[in-house]
């Protein structure tokens, strides 16, 4: 079972993904003001590669942004590629 949790200290945060209660990866972000955040890293542990977990992390960030009327600056190469390939994400792009 896959579970994603969000951690946030007001300046930086991360979305963490677990598979069967085992840490599988994270997407880290930094706040850029009150209504946008920068995705600066997305990484999945090697043992969990190829399962689409990185995309689930990016989409968790997108869902969070949509629910809270936020914008995203995707600086992480993986996140940037995800945004570039999917026009449906443009509504949260800063």
Short mmCIF file of C-alpha atoms in Angstrom, two decimals:
data_model
loop_
_atom_site.label_atom_id
_atom_site.label_comp_id
_atom_site.label_asym_id
_atom_site.label_seq_id
_atom_site.Cartn_x
_atom_site.Cartn_y
_atom_site.Cartn_z
CA UNK A 1 0.00 0.00 0.00
CA UNK A 2 1.31 3.45 -0.94
CA UNK A 3 0.95 6.39 1.46
CA UNK A 4 2.04 10.02 1.01
CA UNK A 5 2.53 12.42 3.91
CA UNK A 6 3.31 16.15 3.87
CA UNK A 7 5.72 17.80 6.29
CA UNK A 8 6.13 21.57 6.49
CA UNK A 9 7.99 23.88 8.89
CA UNK A 10 6.79 27.09 7.25
CA UNK A 11 9.99 27.64 5.27
CA UNK A 12 10.66 24.24 3.76
CA UNK A 13 8.78 21.02 3.51
CA UNK A 14 8.48 17.72 1.76
CA UNK A 15 6.07 15.12 0.55
CA UNK A 16 7.22 11.65 1.62
CA UNK A 17 6.02 8.47 -0.02
CA UNK A 18 5.94 5.11 1.72
CA UNK A 19 5.27 1.74 0.20
CA UNK A 20 4.15 -0.91 2.70
CA UNK A 21 5.28 1.45 5.50
CA UNK A 22 8.82 1.63 4.08
CA UNK A 23 10.34 4.98 3.04
CA UNK A 24 10.36 5.00 -0.77
CA UNK A 25 11.14 8.62 -1.68
CA UNK A 26 10.50 12.31 -1.21
CA UNK A 27 9.84 15.56 -3.00
CA UNK A 28 11.25 18.58 -1.18
CA UNK A 29 10.05 22.16 -1.53
CA UNK A 30 10.87 25.66 -0.32
CA UNK A 31 8.27 28.37 0.21
CA UNK A 32 8.66 31.42 -2.05
CA UNK A 33 6.31 33.84 -0.34
CA UNK A 34 2.90 32.98 1.02
CA UNK A 35 1.28 31.58 -2.11
CA UNK A 36 3.93 29.68 -4.04
CA UNK A 37 6.54 27.05 -3.46
CA UNK A 38 9.58 25.76 -5.31
CA UNK A 39 9.95 22.04 -5.93
CA UNK A 40 13.70 21.64 -5.53
CA UNK A 41 14.18 17.87 -5.42
CA UNK A 42 12.30 14.69 -6.24
CA UNK A 43 13.93 11.36 -5.50
CA UNK A 44 12.88 7.74 -5.16
CA UNK A 45 14.95 5.02 -3.53
CA UNK A 46 16.51 2.66 -6.07
CA UNK A 47 14.55 -0.36 -4.80
CA UNK A 48 11.30 1.47 -5.64
CA UNK A 49 12.28 2.82 -9.05
CA UNK A 50 10.09 2.36 -12.10
CA UNK A 51 6.81 2.31 -10.17
CA UNK A 52 5.69 5.87 -10.90
CA UNK A 53 6.27 7.03 -7.33
CA UNK A 54 8.09 10.21 -8.35
CA UNK A 55 5.10 11.24 -10.43
CA UNK A 56 2.78 10.51 -7.50
CA UNK A 57 4.90 12.85 -5.37
CA UNK A 58 4.73 15.66 -7.93
CA UNK A 59 0.98 15.15 -8.29
CA UNK A 60 0.56 15.28 -4.50
CA UNK A 61 2.21 18.71 -4.64
CA UNK A 62 -0.08 19.75 -7.49
CA UNK A 63 -3.17 18.57 -5.57
CA UNK A 64 -2.03 20.48 -2.49
CA UNK A 65 -1.44 23.62 -4.58
CA UNK A 66 -4.89 23.38 -6.15
CA UNK A 67 -6.66 22.90 -2.81
CA UNK A 68 -4.89 25.89 -1.27
CA UNK A 69 -4.82 28.23 -4.30
CA UNK A 70 -1.01 28.09 -4.57
CA UNK A 71 1.46 28.22 -7.45
CA UNK A 72 4.48 25.99 -8.06
CA UNK A 73 7.92 26.77 -9.45
CA UNK A 74 9.35 23.41 -10.60
CA UNK A 75 13.15 23.79 -10.39
CA UNK A 76 13.84 20.08 -9.86
CA UNK A 77 14.62 18.52 -13.28
CA UNK A 78 12.07 15.71 -12.79
CA UNK A 79 9.29 18.07 -11.72
CA UNK A 80 10.10 20.49 -14.55
CA UNK A 81 9.90 17.65 -17.08
CA UNK A 82 6.58 16.55 -15.61
CA UNK A 83 5.14 20.07 -15.92
CA UNK A 84 6.54 20.49 -19.45
CA UNK A 85 4.89 17.26 -20.62
CA UNK A 86 1.45 17.81 -19.08
CA UNK A 87 -0.50 20.95 -20.06
CA UNK A 88 -3.20 20.11 -17.50
CA UNK A 89 -0.78 21.24 -14.76
CA UNK A 90 -0.40 24.78 -16.12
CA UNK A 91 -3.03 26.15 -13.72
CA UNK A 92 -0.60 25.81 -10.79
CA UNK A 93 2.54 26.85 -12.66
CA UNK A 94 4.02 30.11 -11.36
#
